[in-house]
Tab-separated table of C-alpha atoms in Angstrom:
chain	number	residue	atom	x	y	z
A	5	MET	CA	-23.849	3.726	-0.839
A	6	THR	CA	-20.534	5.581	-0.302
A	7	LEU	CA	-19.493	7.808	-3.198
A	8	TYR	CA	-16.112	8.885	-4.523
A	9	ALA	CA	-14.986	10.746	-7.651
A	10	GLY	CA	-12.016	10.256	-9.954
A	11	ILE	CA	-10.891	13.086	-12.233
A	12	ASP	CA	-8.586	12.700	-15.236
A	13	CYS	CA	-7.337	15.939	-16.797
A	14	GLY	CA	-5.731	14.800	-20.053
A	15	THR	CA	-4.427	16.666	-23.065
A	16	GLN	CA	-7.659	16.533	-25.024
A	17	SER	CA	-10.317	16.515	-22.310
A	18	THR	CA	-11.182	16.229	-18.648
A	19	LYS	CA	-13.140	13.161	-17.557
A	20	VAL	CA	-14.942	12.535	-14.263
A	21	ILE	CA	-16.292	9.247	-12.931
A	22	ILE	CA	-18.317	8.672	-9.770
A	23	VAL	CA	-18.080	5.283	-8.063
A	24	ASP	CA	-19.833	3.514	-5.221
A	25	SER	CA	-17.191	1.992	-2.971
A	26	GLN	CA	-19.623	-0.559	-1.539
A	27	THR	CA	-20.599	-2.133	-4.869
A	28	ALA	CA	-17.387	-1.239	-6.799
A	29	ARG	CA	-19.592	0.130	-9.586
A	30	ILE	CA	-19.167	3.231	-11.739
A	31	LEU	CA	-22.423	5.165	-11.338
A	32	GLY	CA	-21.806	8.187	-13.540
A	33	GLU	CA	-19.375	9.688	-16.046
A	34	GLY	CA	-18.776	13.080	-17.623
A	35	SER	CA	-16.340	14.609	-20.088
A	36	ALA	CA	-15.505	18.027	-21.543
A	37	PRO	CA	-12.887	18.902	-24.191
A	38	HIS	CA	-9.879	21.236	-24.037
A	39	GLN	CA	-8.478	23.587	-26.631
A	40	MET	CA	-4.756	23.649	-27.397
A	41	ILE	CA	-2.369	26.395	-28.475
A	42	SER	CA	-0.234	24.803	-31.181
A	43	GLU	CA	2.483	26.271	-33.403
A	44	SER	CA	4.907	24.809	-35.944
A	45	GLY	CA	7.923	25.505	-33.723
A	46	GLY	CA	6.773	22.843	-31.270
A	47	ARG	CA	4.743	25.090	-28.968
A	48	ARG	CA	1.950	23.162	-27.220
A	49	GLU	CA	0.194	25.045	-24.434
A	50	GLN	CA	-3.121	25.314	-22.621
A	51	GLU	CA	-4.650	27.872	-20.309
A	52	ALA	CA	-5.146	26.437	-16.830
A	53	CYS	CA	-8.639	27.947	-16.716
A	54	TRP	CA	-9.623	25.652	-19.594
A	55	TRP	CA	-9.022	22.690	-17.273
A	56	THR	CA	-11.104	24.123	-14.443
A	57	ASP	CA	-13.926	25.082	-16.826
A	58	ALA	CA	-13.889	21.563	-18.266
A	59	LEU	CA	-13.830	20.082	-14.771
A	60	GLU	CA	-16.969	21.984	-13.806
A	61	THR	CA	-18.757	20.799	-16.950
A	62	ALA	CA	-17.629	17.182	-16.631
A	63	PHE	CA	-18.460	17.045	-12.913
A	64	ALA	CA	-21.995	18.295	-13.558
A	65	GLN	CA	-22.453	15.644	-16.275
A	66	ALA	CA	-21.172	12.880	-14.001
A	67	ILE	CA	-23.500	13.880	-11.152
A	68	ARG	CA	-26.482	13.983	-13.527
A	69	SER	CA	-25.676	10.627	-15.109
A	70	ALA	CA	-25.205	9.042	-11.678
A	71	GLY	CA	-28.515	10.464	-10.461
A	72	ILE	CA	-27.058	11.362	-7.092
A	73	ASP	CA	-26.703	14.367	-4.818
A	74	GLY	CA	-23.140	15.582	-5.349
A	75	ARG	CA	-22.906	16.534	-1.689
A	76	GLU	CA	-22.784	12.810	-0.886
A	77	ILE	CA	-19.326	12.453	-2.474
A	78	ARG	CA	-16.902	11.784	0.383
A	79	ALA	CA	-13.584	12.273	-1.415
A	80	LEU	CA	-12.019	12.760	-4.817
A	81	SER	CA	-8.642	12.477	-6.484
A	82	VAL	CA	-7.104	14.042	-9.596
A	83	SER	CA	-5.118	12.372	-12.349
A	84	GLY	CA	-3.344	14.788	-14.665
A	85	GLN	CA	-1.268	14.798	-17.826
A	86	GLN	CA	2.357	14.565	-16.782
A	87	HIS	CA	5.202	17.059	-17.161
A	88	GLY	CA	3.238	20.280	-17.787
A	89	PHE	CA	4.391	23.474	-16.068
A	90	VAL	CA	1.942	25.826	-14.347
A	91	PRO	CA	3.712	28.901	-12.876
A	92	VAL	CA	1.674	30.369	-10.021
A	93	SER	CA	2.159	33.579	-8.038
A	94	GLU	CA	1.869	34.136	-4.284
A	95	ASN	CA	-1.787	35.181	-4.600
A	96	GLY	CA	-2.667	32.163	-6.750
A	97	ASP	CA	-2.614	33.753	-10.200
A	98	VAL	CA	-1.374	31.656	-13.118
A	99	LEU	CA	1.477	33.665	-14.635
A	100	ALA	CA	1.525	32.155	-18.150
A	101	PRO	CA	-0.109	29.459	-20.274
A	102	ALA	CA	0.927	25.968	-19.202
A	103	LYS	CA	3.483	24.295	-21.440
A	104	LEU	CA	2.464	20.655	-21.961
A	105	TRP	CA	4.258	17.312	-22.088
A	106	CYS	CA	4.100	17.394	-25.900
A	107	ASP	CA	5.721	20.841	-26.192
A	108	THR	CA	9.049	20.376	-28.018
A	109	SER	CA	10.068	24.038	-28.200
A	110	THR	CA	12.408	23.725	-25.207
A	111	ASN	CA	14.890	21.217	-26.607
A	112	ALA	CA	17.801	23.672	-26.301
A	113	GLU	CA	16.947	24.373	-22.658
A	114	ASN	CA	16.819	20.654	-21.900
A	115	GLN	CA	20.231	20.081	-23.463
A	116	TRP	CA	21.636	23.008	-21.462
A	117	PHE	CA	20.387	21.394	-18.251
A	118	ILE	CA	21.876	17.991	-19.103
A	119	ASP	CA	25.209	19.653	-19.911
A	120	ALA	CA	25.068	21.624	-16.648
A	121	LEU	CA	24.589	18.342	-14.759
A	122	GLY	CA	27.722	16.983	-16.427
A	123	GLY	CA	26.238	15.085	-19.360
A	124	GLU	CA	23.811	12.185	-19.777
A	125	LYS	CA	25.637	9.688	-17.573
A	126	ALA	CA	26.046	12.220	-14.769
A	127	ALA	CA	22.368	13.200	-15.038
A	128	ILE	CA	21.243	9.572	-14.697
A	129	GLU	CA	23.596	9.013	-11.774
A	130	ARG	CA	22.343	12.140	-10.031
A	131	LEU	CA	18.592	11.963	-10.642
A	132	GLY	CA	18.024	8.312	-11.545
A	133	LEU	CA	16.732	9.204	-15.006
A	134	LEU	CA	17.646	11.376	-17.963
A	135	PRO	CA	15.541	14.548	-18.320
A	136	GLN	CA	13.786	14.659	-21.683
A	137	THR	CA	12.592	17.715	-23.596
A	138	GLY	CA	9.008	16.936	-22.618
A	139	TYR	CA	9.790	17.016	-18.886
A	140	THR	CA	8.964	20.024	-16.730
A	141	VAL	CA	12.487	21.237	-16.026
A	142	SER	CA	13.191	22.553	-19.543
A	143	LYS	CA	9.912	24.493	-19.430
A	144	ILE	CA	10.972	26.087	-16.142
A	145	ILE	CA	14.283	27.176	-17.681
A	146	TRP	CA	12.459	28.581	-20.717
A	147	PHE	CA	10.060	30.537	-18.499
A	148	LYS	CA	12.937	32.041	-16.512
A	149	GLN	CA	14.753	33.085	-19.684
A	150	GLN	CA	11.745	34.379	-21.600
A	151	HIS	CA	9.845	36.058	-18.747
A	152	PRO	CA	12.360	37.416	-16.226
A	153	GLN	CA	9.838	39.820	-14.682
A	154	LEU	CA	7.227	37.094	-14.206
A	155	TRP	CA	9.957	34.858	-12.810
A	156	GLN	CA	10.341	37.265	-9.894
A	157	GLN	CA	6.638	36.684	-9.074
A	158	LEU	CA	6.931	32.877	-9.123
A	159	ARG	CA	5.793	31.255	-5.877
A	160	TYR	CA	4.692	27.753	-6.899
A	161	VAL	CA	5.947	25.347	-9.565
A	162	LEU	CA	2.950	23.087	-10.188
A	163	LEU	CA	2.170	20.233	-12.545
A	164	PRO	CA	-1.340	20.080	-14.072
A	165	HIS	CA	-2.725	17.757	-11.398
A	166	ASP	CA	-0.972	19.801	-8.680
A	167	TYR	CA	-2.648	22.935	-10.013
A	168	LEU	CA	-6.098	21.351	-9.923
A	169	ASN	CA	-5.424	20.242	-6.333
A	170	PHE	CA	-4.399	23.833	-5.549
A	171	TRP	CA	-7.560	25.169	-7.219
A	172	LEU	CA	-9.682	22.711	-5.275
A	173	THR	CA	-8.109	23.090	-1.820
A	174	GLY	CA	-5.835	26.140	-1.790
A	175	ASN	CA	-2.930	23.854	-0.791
A	176	ALA	CA	0.192	23.529	-2.947
A	177	CYS	CA	1.959	20.167	-2.814
A	178	ALA	CA	3.378	17.491	-5.094
A	179	GLU	CA	3.128	13.689	-5.041
A	180	TYR	CA	6.220	11.548	-5.644
A	181	GLY	CA	5.018	9.816	-8.821
A	182	ASP	CA	4.113	12.885	-10.843
A	183	ALA	CA	7.011	14.865	-9.346
A	184	SER	CA	9.490	12.296	-10.647
A	185	GLY	CA	8.626	13.438	-14.175
A	186	THR	CA	9.806	16.987	-13.561
A	187	GLY	CA	13.525	16.223	-13.933
A	188	LEU	CA	14.214	17.832	-10.535
A	189	LEU	CA	13.439	14.890	-8.241
A	190	ASN	CA	15.960	12.270	-7.160
A	191	ILE	CA	13.867	9.163	-7.796
A	192	ARG	CA	15.935	7.025	-5.408
A	193	THR	CA	15.509	9.246	-2.347
A	194	ARG	CA	12.217	10.853	-3.404
A	195	GLU	CA	13.564	14.304	-2.627
A	196	TRP	CA	13.890	17.480	-4.660
A	197	ASP	CA	17.501	17.932	-5.776
A	198	LYS	CA	18.617	21.337	-4.497
A	199	GLU	CA	21.877	21.426	-6.422
A	200	ALA	CA	20.022	20.755	-9.682
A	201	ALA	CA	17.551	23.548	-8.881
A	202	ASP	CA	20.401	25.912	-7.992
A	203	LEU	CA	22.055	25.266	-11.361
A	204	ILE	CA	18.987	26.830	-12.941
A	205	ASP	CA	18.425	29.587	-10.391
A	206	PRO	CA	21.221	30.369	-7.921
A	207	GLU	CA	19.046	33.055	-6.302
A	208	GLY	CA	16.780	30.369	-4.840
A	209	ILE	CA	13.431	31.427	-6.315
A	210	LEU	CA	13.031	28.007	-7.940
A	211	TRP	CA	13.997	26.099	-4.813
A	212	GLN	CA	11.460	28.024	-2.748
A	213	ALA	CA	8.793	27.439	-5.425
A	214	LEU	CA	9.077	23.634	-5.421
A	215	PRO	CA	6.085	22.438	-3.375
A	216	PRO	CA	6.333	20.076	-0.400
A	217	LEU	CA	6.172	16.385	-1.317
A	218	VAL	CA	3.487	14.013	-0.043
A	219	ARG	CA	2.925	10.261	-0.108
A	220	ALA	CA	0.468	8.686	-2.511
A	221	GLU	CA	-2.127	7.765	0.132
A	222	GLN	CA	-2.113	11.178	1.826
A	223	MET	CA	-5.109	13.485	1.979
A	224	ILE	CA	-4.117	17.077	1.208
A	225	GLY	CA	-7.212	18.969	2.295
A	226	THR	CA	-10.891	19.614	1.668
A	227	VAL	CA	-12.597	21.442	-1.178
A	228	ARG	CA	-12.825	25.222	-0.730
A	229	PRO	CA	-16.441	26.344	-0.179
A	230	GLU	CA	-16.574	28.494	-3.321
A	231	ILE	CA	-15.279	25.617	-5.459
A	232	ALA	CA	-17.598	23.112	-3.775
A	233	GLU	CA	-20.532	25.329	-4.729
A	234	LYS	CA	-19.382	25.415	-8.373
A	235	LEU	CA	-19.053	21.634	-8.494
A	236	GLY	CA	-22.218	20.869	-6.569
A	237	ILE	CA	-20.400	19.001	-3.817
A	238	SER	CA	-19.847	19.456	-0.101
A	239	PRO	CA	-17.036	21.666	1.281
A	240	GLN	CA	-16.249	18.684	3.526
A	241	THR	CA	-15.296	16.612	0.471
A	242	ARG	CA	-11.739	15.410	0.989
A	243	VAL	CA	-9.065	15.608	-1.701
A	244	ALA	CA	-6.401	12.902	-2.021
A	245	SER	CA	-2.906	13.516	-3.356
A	246	GLY	CA	-3.684	12.430	-6.924
A	247	GLY	CA	-0.920	11.809	-9.443
A	248	GLY	CA	0.211	11.686	-13.045
A	249	ASP	CA	-2.030	10.004	-15.585
A	250	ASN	CA	0.305	7.042	-16.115
A	251	MET	CA	0.644	6.523	-12.361
A	252	MET	CA	-3.127	6.598	-11.918
A	253	ALA	CA	-3.578	4.281	-14.916
A	254	ALA	CA	-1.253	1.822	-13.181
A	255	ILE	CA	-3.663	1.735	-10.238
A	256	GLY	CA	-6.629	1.635	-12.630
A	257	THR	CA	-5.233	-1.477	-14.330
A	258	GLY	CA	-4.134	-3.168	-11.097
A	259	ASN	CA	-0.477	-2.767	-12.036
A	260	ILE	CA	0.779	-2.423	-8.464
A	261	LYS	CA	2.871	-5.569	-8.043
A	262	PRO	CA	5.818	-7.050	-9.960
A	263	GLY	CA	5.087	-9.157	-13.035
A	264	ILE	CA	2.332	-7.056	-14.621
A	265	THR	CA	2.990	-4.666	-17.511
A	266	THR	CA	0.390	-2.222	-18.771
A	267	MET	CA	0.675	-1.679	-22.521
A	268	SER	CA	-1.265	1.016	-24.339
A	269	LEU	CA	-1.969	0.485	-28.044
A	270	GLY	CA	-2.911	4.110	-28.547
A	271	THR	CA	-1.720	6.841	-30.887
A	272	SER	CA	1.650	6.262	-29.271
A	273	GLY	CA	2.626	3.193	-27.285
A	274	THR	CA	3.237	3.206	-23.551
A	275	LEU	CA	4.708	0.442	-21.417
A	276	PHE	CA	4.987	0.617	-17.667
A	277	THR	CA	5.339	-1.842	-14.841
A	278	PHE	CA	5.822	-1.947	-11.073
A	279	ALA	CA	9.111	-2.327	-9.255
A	280	GLU	CA	9.799	-2.566	-5.535
A	281	LYS	CA	13.167	-0.837	-5.906
A	282	PRO	CA	14.303	2.099	-8.063
A	283	VAL	CA	14.995	1.099	-11.669
A	284	VAL	CA	17.961	3.254	-12.641
A	285	ALA	CA	18.720	2.027	-16.138
A	286	ASP	CA	21.884	2.450	-18.112
A	287	SER	CA	19.564	3.187	-21.027
A	288	ALA	CA	18.172	6.705	-21.159
A	289	MET	CA	15.145	5.217	-22.956
A	290	ILE	CA	13.683	3.955	-19.658
A	291	ALA	CA	12.085	6.583	-17.447
A	292	GLY	CA	12.529	5.269	-13.914
A	293	PHE	CA	9.584	7.138	-12.383
A	294	CYS	CA	8.214	6.653	-8.908
A	295	SER	CA	4.781	5.057	-8.787
A	296	SER	CA	1.715	6.378	-6.970
A	297	SER	CA	1.513	3.156	-5.004
A	298	ASN	CA	4.695	3.714	-2.959
A	299	GLY	CA	6.975	1.846	-5.350
A	300	TRP	CA	8.589	2.649	-8.683
A	301	MET	CA	7.180	2.632	-12.198
A	302	PRO	CA	9.708	2.237	-15.026
A	303	LEU	CA	8.100	3.535	-18.215
A	304	ILE	CA	8.864	3.436	-21.934
A	305	CYS	CA	7.053	5.356	-24.670
A	306	THR	CA	7.125	4.671	-28.412
A	307	MET	CA	5.747	7.157	-30.922
A	308	ASN	CA	4.193	5.002	-33.657
A	309	VAL	CA	1.337	2.641	-32.839
A	310	THR	CA	-2.212	3.451	-33.986
A	311	SER	CA	-0.829	6.647	-35.527
A	312	ALA	CA	1.098	4.334	-37.888
A	313	THR	CA	-1.726	1.866	-38.508
A	314	SER	CA	-4.183	4.714	-39.139
A	315	THR	CA	-1.823	6.149	-41.756
A	316	ILE	CA	-1.822	2.871	-43.700
A	317	GLN	CA	-5.535	2.370	-43.134
A	318	SER	CA	-6.199	5.813	-44.615
A	319	LEU	CA	-3.808	5.211	-47.524
A	320	LEU	CA	-5.652	2.012	-48.454
A	321	GLY	CA	-9.091	3.535	-47.876
A	322	LEU	CA	-10.090	0.834	-45.377
A	323	ASP	CA	-12.569	1.175	-42.533
A	324	ILE	CA	-11.622	-0.473	-39.253
A	325	GLN	CA	-13.547	-3.694	-39.978
A	326	THR	CA	-11.978	-4.092	-43.424
A	327	PHE	CA	-8.552	-3.356	-41.963
A	328	ASN	CA	-9.025	-6.076	-39.335
A	329	ASP	CA	-10.231	-8.471	-42.036
A	330	ALA	CA	-7.023	-7.720	-43.948
A	331	LEU	CA	-4.942	-8.639	-40.890
A	332	ASN	CA	-6.613	-12.044	-40.813
A	333	SER	CA	-5.892	-12.635	-44.498
A	334	SER	CA	-2.109	-12.736	-44.207
A	335	LYS	CA	0.266	-15.050	-42.342
A	336	PRO	CA	2.921	-13.949	-39.802
A	337	GLY	CA	5.666	-12.039	-41.573
A	338	ALA	CA	3.358	-10.547	-44.267
A	339	ASP	CA	4.993	-12.635	-47.010
A	340	GLY	CA	8.345	-10.999	-46.318
A	341	LEU	CA	7.098	-7.392	-46.291
A	342	ILE	CA	8.680	-5.497	-43.413
A	343	MET	CA	8.314	-1.911	-42.260
A	344	LEU	CA	10.167	0.556	-40.067
A	345	PRO	CA	7.066	2.515	-38.920
A	346	PHE	CA	8.711	5.788	-37.906
A	347	PHE	CA	6.125	8.153	-39.388
A	348	ASN	CA	6.569	10.483	-36.377
A	349	GLY	CA	10.251	9.873	-35.754
A	350	GLU	CA	10.822	7.661	-32.719
A	351	ARG	CA	11.570	7.993	-29.023
A	352	VAL	CA	12.459	4.345	-28.270
A	353	PRO	CA	14.878	3.738	-29.866
A	354	GLN	CA	15.999	7.369	-29.850
A	355	LEU	CA	15.539	8.321	-33.507
A	356	PRO	CA	13.755	11.699	-33.512
A	357	ASP	CA	14.626	12.402	-37.158
A	358	ALA	CA	13.812	8.919	-38.512
A	359	ARG	CA	11.273	8.369	-41.269
A	360	ALA	CA	9.105	5.379	-42.086
A	361	SER	CA	10.250	2.939	-44.756
A	362	LEU	CA	8.993	-0.261	-46.415
A	363	HIS	CA	11.352	-3.107	-47.297
A	364	ASN	CA	11.558	-6.377	-49.215
A	365	MET	CA	8.790	-5.553	-51.663
A	366	ASP	CA	8.250	-7.620	-54.764
A	367	GLY	CA	5.543	-8.043	-57.362
A	368	SER	CA	3.573	-10.548	-55.326
A	369	ASN	CA	3.792	-9.459	-51.678
A	370	LEU	CA	2.838	-5.783	-51.994
A	371	THR	CA	-0.860	-6.252	-51.256
A	372	PRO	CA	-3.294	-4.398	-48.967
A	373	GLN	CA	-3.432	-7.453	-46.712
A	374	ASN	CA	0.337	-7.720	-46.306
A	375	LEU	CA	0.787	-3.967	-45.914
A	376	SER	CA	-1.866	-3.901	-43.188
A	377	LEU	CA	-0.200	-6.744	-41.318
A	378	ALA	CA	3.302	-5.316	-41.787
A	379	VAL	CA	2.415	-2.027	-40.092
A	380	VAL	CA	0.753	-3.797	-37.125
A	381	GLU	CA	3.692	-6.174	-36.749
A	382	SER	CA	6.265	-3.390	-36.942
A	383	ALA	CA	4.424	-1.216	-34.395
A	384	THR	CA	4.349	-4.232	-32.082
A	385	TYR	CA	8.055	-4.930	-32.665
A	386	GLY	CA	8.686	-1.411	-31.373
A	387	LEU	CA	6.892	-2.305	-28.138
A	388	ARG	CA	8.845	-5.586	-27.937
A	389	PHE	CA	11.997	-3.458	-28.118
A	390	GLY	CA	10.751	-1.760	-24.958
A	391	ILE	CA	9.910	-5.058	-23.237
A	392	ASP	CA	13.463	-6.221	-23.954
A	393	LEU	CA	14.846	-3.054	-22.351
A	394	PHE	CA	12.837	-3.902	-19.242
A	395	ARG	CA	14.164	-7.463	-19.295
A	396	GLN	CA	17.736	-6.187	-19.438
A	397	GLN	CA	17.072	-4.417	-16.128
A	398	GLY	CA	15.791	-7.616	-14.547
A	399	VAL	CA	12.134	-6.587	-14.873
A	400	THR	CA	9.973	-9.602	-15.697
A	401	THR	CA	6.546	-9.578	-17.319
A	402	ARG	CA	4.158	-12.460	-16.638
A	403	GLU	CA	1.020	-10.718	-17.926
A	404	ILE	CA	0.345	-7.755	-20.207
A	405	ARG	CA	-2.780	-5.682	-19.581
A	406	LEU	CA	-3.786	-3.928	-22.783
A	407	THR	CA	-5.474	-0.565	-23.141
A	408	GLY	CA	-6.019	1.801	-26.068
A	409	GLY	CA	-7.890	1.553	-29.347
A	410	GLY	CA	-5.668	-1.147	-30.841
A	411	ALA	CA	-6.552	-3.489	-27.977
A	412	ARG	CA	-10.064	-3.850	-29.402
A	413	SER	CA	-8.660	-5.906	-32.289
A	414	GLU	CA	-8.682	-9.640	-31.529
A	415	LYS	CA	-6.009	-10.227	-34.168
A	416	TRP	CA	-3.736	-7.527	-32.748
A	417	ARG	CA	-4.092	-8.972	-29.250
A	418	GLN	CA	-2.916	-12.319	-30.593
A	419	ILE	CA	0.021	-10.683	-32.380
A	420	VAL	CA	1.053	-8.951	-29.137
A	421	ALA	CA	0.861	-12.233	-27.212
A	422	ASP	CA	2.914	-14.042	-29.848
A	423	ILE	CA	5.609	-11.376	-30.290
A	424	MET	CA	5.995	-10.860	-26.535
A	425	ALA	CA	5.559	-14.593	-25.759
A	426	THR	CA	3.373	-13.415	-22.877
A	427	PRO	CA	-0.367	-13.724	-22.111
A	428	VAL	CA	-2.412	-10.557	-22.667
A	429	VAL	CA	-5.790	-9.400	-21.396
A	430	CYS	CA	-7.822	-6.184	-21.532
A	431	VAL	CA	-9.403	-4.353	-18.621
A	432	THR	CA	-13.131	-3.737	-18.806
A	433	ASN	CA	-12.875	-0.022	-18.042
A	434	GLN	CA	-10.878	1.929	-20.614
A	435	GLU	CA	-10.811	5.086	-18.467
A	436	ALA	CA	-8.009	3.598	-16.385
A	437	ALA	CA	-6.589	6.918	-15.139
A	438	ALA	CA	-9.938	8.211	-13.862
A	439	LEU	CA	-10.670	4.847	-12.231
A	440	GLY	CA	-7.212	4.834	-10.651
A	441	ALA	CA	-7.881	8.282	-9.216
A	442	ALA	CA	-11.214	7.150	-7.749
A	443	VAL	CA	-9.552	4.083	-6.197
A	444	GLN	CA	-6.824	6.295	-4.743
A	445	ALA	CA	-9.474	8.556	-3.191
A	446	ILE	CA	-11.096	5.546	-1.516
A	447	TRP	CA	-7.679	4.248	-0.403
A	448	SER	CA	-6.738	7.553	1.199
A	449	ASP	CA	-10.140	8.006	2.839
A	450	THR	CA	-10.418	4.528	4.342
A	451	LEU	CA	-6.887	3.784	5.569
A	452	THR	CA	-6.643	1.795	8.772
A	453	THR	CA	-3.740	0.683	10.922
A	454	GLU	CA	-4.629	-3.007	10.624
A	455	THR	CA	-2.444	-3.675	7.556
A	456	THR	CA	0.024	-1.765	5.403
A	457	PRO	CA	-1.250	0.909	3.022
A	458	GLU	CA	0.002	-1.170	0.090
A	459	THR	CA	-2.019	-4.208	1.206
A	460	GLN	CA	-5.136	-2.070	1.474
A	461	LEU	CA	-4.590	-0.658	-2.034
A	462	ALA	CA	-4.156	-4.183	-3.411
A	463	ALA	CA	-7.494	-5.214	-1.900
A	464	LEU	CA	-9.216	-2.228	-3.529
A	465	CYS	CA	-7.683	-3.007	-6.933
A	466	GLU	CA	-8.917	-6.601	-6.618
A	467	ARG	CA	-12.462	-5.247	-6.257
A	468	PHE	CA	-12.418	-2.404	-8.770
A	469	VAL	CA	-10.142	-3.542	-11.590
A	470	GLN	CA	-12.029	-6.022	-13.711
A	471	LEU	CA	-10.295	-8.038	-16.419
A	472	ASP	CA	-12.238	-8.874	-19.568
A	473	GLU	CA	-11.710	-12.630	-19.665
A	474	ASN	CA	-13.221	-12.746	-23.149
A	475	THR	CA	-10.091	-10.940	-24.361
A	476	ARG	CA	-7.547	-13.120	-22.554
A	477	THR	CA	-5.116	-14.367	-25.179
A	478	GLN	CA	-2.393	-16.948	-24.773
A	479	PRO	CA	0.715	-17.031	-26.982
A	480	ASP	CA	0.332	-19.439	-29.894
A	481	PRO	CA	3.089	-22.071	-29.466
A	482	VAL	CA	3.384	-22.356	-33.241
A	483	ASN	CA	3.666	-18.612	-33.892
A	484	VAL	CA	5.938	-17.664	-30.977
A	485	PRO	CA	9.154	-19.087	-32.544
A	486	VAL	CA	8.104	-17.732	-35.933
A	487	TYR	CA	7.711	-14.231	-34.531
A	488	GLU	CA	10.945	-14.511	-32.566
A	489	SER	CA	12.777	-15.083	-35.849
A	490	LEU	CA	10.855	-12.297	-37.568
A	491	TYR	CA	11.640	-9.909	-34.716
A	492	GLN	CA	15.343	-10.665	-35.037
A	493	ASN	CA	15.038	-9.862	-38.756
A	494	TYR	CA	13.409	-6.565	-37.786
A	495	LEU	CA	16.298	-5.757	-35.445
A	496	THR	CA	18.807	-6.574	-38.185
A	497	LEU	CA	17.040	-4.189	-40.545
A	498	LEU	CA	16.724	-1.523	-37.841
A	499	THR	CA	20.417	-1.569	-36.957
A	500	SER	CA	21.496	-1.652	-40.601
A	501	GLU	CA	19.419	1.451	-41.341
A	502	TYR	CA	20.338	3.136	-38.047
A	503	PRO	CA	23.739	1.858	-36.840
A	504	GLU	CA	23.539	4.071	-33.741
A	505	VAL	CA	20.793	1.833	-32.316
A	506	SER	CA	21.894	-0.767	-29.785
A	507	LEU	CA	19.903	-3.032	-27.522
């Protein structure tokens, strides 16, 4: 038995899993929640100590549930929520609460940065992607403007997973995948962009604070003795580079070769795939991130998936079983009822101020069954919009691997397969980011010179990533052309309501 740990520090909680590399089994799991500082102006922050406290609690739970001696764990890896900014001083003190990916209070700072780069087209040409308000760079600018005295103490710019690595090992570094979501990395060359950093801070404090970059399979150190004692593990436990949660979820779903797309039917919708070359899209809606498997990971995020279906479910007073029964009671197209599901605005397409609307109602089609189906179909059309953006960049999808709460619905899986005209399947382990981190820890710890690192990672994913064949769903040849026509109707409605949208 050879043990490894995967840690996933998300927005709501920190999760820990412990795996046996010899049997490819998860032996133990633990989880602990986080608080959040939230204000109406878009402020979303967390104290970094909340993550470390949660990590201690979750690690203890995982060790207990596994029934093992924590000192047997050979290595671990950290997955973290992307884009957050942890400012750290020379002596390791966190200088301010960490602004999170979902903090929207720095929109003005983000626009200033894009303008300073020369506009959207120039930003994409320079960095390979367009910085968004949620990215780290606007938070850095805000910190410099709002806390000039603390800015003078800044020594390390760290993302959440970087900070946990720093807490664990005392070493500050950044991995290409997560770093590509800062807005300061050139995703083609995988290098920090000095001129971009100097636009923000000509004095060079920012440039000196950007940590050295490491490859995905690189070990960065061992756990400090005082931290090892807190976690109940050995100070010889090795720490791998880790990465952003989406990058680790790509590993945890086996999405490390072209042709596979991971699709999350969660509160929001996320699509990402693997590319062997940088995907620098004309569309700012595609984030051309680096992967944590030494490739690239183009990603698209929509805002209204189970958040939209839950709104309708609550309106109708339906529990999840009754809602799923309603989906099965209506035919594709919901008797003509069609929805634009933008309850939370929308990111793809870029409609932040949009609102949801219901169309083509009459006295016979406005039923709970049709309304339930219309919201599921429209949320899925939004994800199809993203798939089409990928296709425009030459990115093909031969299989969709589903995660998230919506993936538990057999009917919704069939709708996804039909609208995308692509087979879908679920993975057996829904904690994909934590599993991806554990696999990365094994990868980094067991590298040999016999084959390439990428080949060795592929072999590990074959062993650890299990597909639930009971959920495998093929497109219905009858429904595929029906949904293609319905999707075109959706696009017609979308562009008539929002003429600025183009595909």
